[in-house]
């Protein structure tokens, strides 16, 4: 690990001022950042420790729930309101990492988790995300974990988390504070597509710090988080589906879906709900939904399997949610 | 700045790069906690911080100012082993033993998490009280790898320590 200065923030404003420097990074749980510093993928001159700020509360906000940025993944998944009213979120968190990591990992840090692309984490390899202009090793290389939707000629990395996929299905909002004030960004718009600037994972500007994620009022329906991975525990998603689906009188009345493991961000396509809602569920309908989702999907050799895998996983989730026989 | 390790106060390092794992094994001389992958993937470095299990390799010691750490040495001694340590001995829950301190610290915290009602990926009813089943133990212990493959006996040891029929 390269040497760095350690500063503990006593106030959020202080943290934000310090983090405005391009050589400074905020430190919360550290489960991703410290790992990347050991690999010298991240080499900050200063770490500003925000871990002692009082941003860990999970509290009612109107009919919804406000999850503080420093609430651990464990605290969120075990929270009675999350388990009762937002089970897709509890399920997604519990499907990720291990108990040791979830005990440390925070809500804000998890949203900022960086890709697990093997070229990004190996400083001997080219990577446009780590070193803009150096090239992409994955496009013609080892790409099993990589994206099939929204990729660019510069980067095919995926956002690796599970929590944010459920938050995208729930249409949660990220609360952000910075030197120029506070703002809110839907989770669905928080992460970016790589385009020509894959070094930017999300919309945070220098000095901006996540303070909370707000969940809207709970909605009725079946909550499902289906994660397909290489082994049954402690592996990143090859493909995951977060779904909240409701039915009335034989028709679908809600279909809030988001997908993980496929893109540089949790993937949400509003056309899928438009197709499904008010329709009678059937295998033919689910196939049309998969056609929409996978329109423009591109494999890169090793991850070609993700295209049929995503179609089958979406179908399985919709069958489970609506009672249609697979 | 100080940290309490197994009831004893220790100074925190001047160099912020020192991980909790390196502090434990170096300055504190507590070599029971093991360095495996050093990247949070194997669980050999698992210790309890304020009762919660974490990977000590991914924690900077300076961030744990004022915290209470329990390592394998704090759970019992060769002459007076703790409940989980005795159960691992009784069931031969290891071969080479390198992962064992992490397994035992992890399993000790895991039983408390089940008592507290925290669900896992293996819990069918998110709102019910989780039970101590083989499936729950395997899922909840997935952050501790054993390259000798002593998993069957590790599960049996944990079930006995939990007061279940092994």
Tab-separated table of C-alpha atoms in Angstrom, chain A residues 1-4 6 8 27 29-31 34-35 38-39 47 49 52 74 77-78 83-84 87 90-91 94-95 98-101 103-104 229 232-234, chain B residues 1 16-17 19 38-41 46 52-55 57-60 62-65 106 113 117-121 123-124 126-128 139 142-144:
chain	number	residue	atom	x	y	z
A	1	UNK	CA	0.000	0.000	0.000
A	2	UNK	CA	1.306	3.475	-0.866
A	3	UNK	CA	1.754	5.916	2.044
A	4	UNK	CA	-1.124	8.318	2.692
A	6	UNK	CA	-5.127	9.820	7.518
A	8	UNK	CA	-10.770	11.730	10.700
A	27	UNK	CA	-13.221	6.051	3.804
A	29	UNK	CA	-16.313	0.570	5.857
A	30	UNK	CA	-13.249	0.193	3.645
A	31	UNK	CA	-13.957	-3.349	2.459
A	34	UNK	CA	-8.582	-0.821	1.385
A	35	UNK	CA	-8.472	-3.857	-0.881
A	38	UNK	CA	-3.384	-2.859	-1.354
A	39	UNK	CA	-3.506	-3.592	-5.087
A	47	UNK	CA	-7.970	9.304	3.300
A	49	UNK	CA	-12.354	8.748	7.555
A	52	UNK	CA	-17.531	8.183	12.886
A	74	UNK	CA	-26.088	-6.074	8.065
A	77	UNK	CA	-30.921	-6.398	5.921
A	78	UNK	CA	-31.858	-7.152	9.556
A	83	UNK	CA	-37.676	-7.340	6.114
A	84	UNK	CA	-41.410	-6.662	6.249
A	87	UNK	CA	-37.960	-7.850	1.280
A	90	UNK	CA	-33.080	-7.589	2.366
A	91	UNK	CA	-32.789	-10.536	-0.035
A	94	UNK	CA	-28.069	-11.128	1.965
A	95	UNK	CA	-27.201	-12.595	-1.449
A	98	UNK	CA	-20.219	-12.635	3.465
A	99	UNK	CA	-21.402	-11.796	6.963
A	100	UNK	CA	-17.934	-10.448	7.850
A	101	UNK	CA	-18.020	-8.057	4.885
A	103	UNK	CA	-20.874	-6.168	9.004
A	104	UNK	CA	-18.392	-3.544	7.757
A	229	UNK	CA	-23.609	-17.111	-9.761
A	232	UNK	CA	-24.118	-21.010	-4.168
A	233	UNK	CA	-22.665	-18.385	-1.828
A	234	UNK	CA	-20.093	-15.587	-1.844
B	1	UNK	CA	-5.606	6.691	20.534
B	16	UNK	CA	-2.160	4.492	9.075
B	17	UNK	CA	-1.376	1.691	6.586
B	19	UNK	CA	-4.208	-3.147	9.215
B	38	UNK	CA	-5.106	-10.523	2.855
B	39	UNK	CA	-8.009	-9.425	0.602
B	40	UNK	CA	-11.156	-10.369	2.542
B	41	UNK	CA	-11.776	-13.505	0.533
B	46	UNK	CA	-11.756	-13.039	11.184
B	52	UNK	CA	-19.234	-8.229	15.342
B	53	UNK	CA	-17.128	-10.492	13.134
B	54	UNK	CA	-15.058	-8.712	10.497
B	55	UNK	CA	-12.101	-9.402	8.206
B	57	UNK	CA	-7.153	-7.620	6.913
B	58	UNK	CA	-9.544	-5.031	5.420
B	59	UNK	CA	-9.623	-2.790	8.495
B	60	UNK	CA	-7.101	-0.028	9.148
B	62	UNK	CA	-6.330	3.608	13.270
B	63	UNK	CA	-10.024	3.521	12.383
B	64	UNK	CA	-10.661	1.259	15.402
B	65	UNK	CA	-9.732	3.810	18.053
B	106	UNK	CA	-16.700	-16.521	12.888
B	113	UNK	CA	-26.404	-13.409	15.063
B	117	UNK	CA	-32.777	-13.099	14.731
B	118	UNK	CA	-30.709	-11.807	11.799
B	119	UNK	CA	-31.752	-13.536	8.569
B	120	UNK	CA	-29.371	-15.039	6.002
B	121	UNK	CA	-29.652	-15.912	2.314
B	123	UNK	CA	-33.572	-18.130	5.684
B	124	UNK	CA	-36.954	-18.933	4.112
B	126	UNK	CA	-37.411	-13.265	6.438
B	127	UNK	CA	-39.617	-12.186	9.325
B	128	UNK	CA	-39.418	-15.390	11.372
B	139	UNK	CA	-24.462	-20.158	4.177
B	142	UNK	CA	-19.355	-19.011	3.540
B	143	UNK	CA	-16.828	-16.283	4.332
B	144	UNK	CA	-14.465	-18.830	5.910
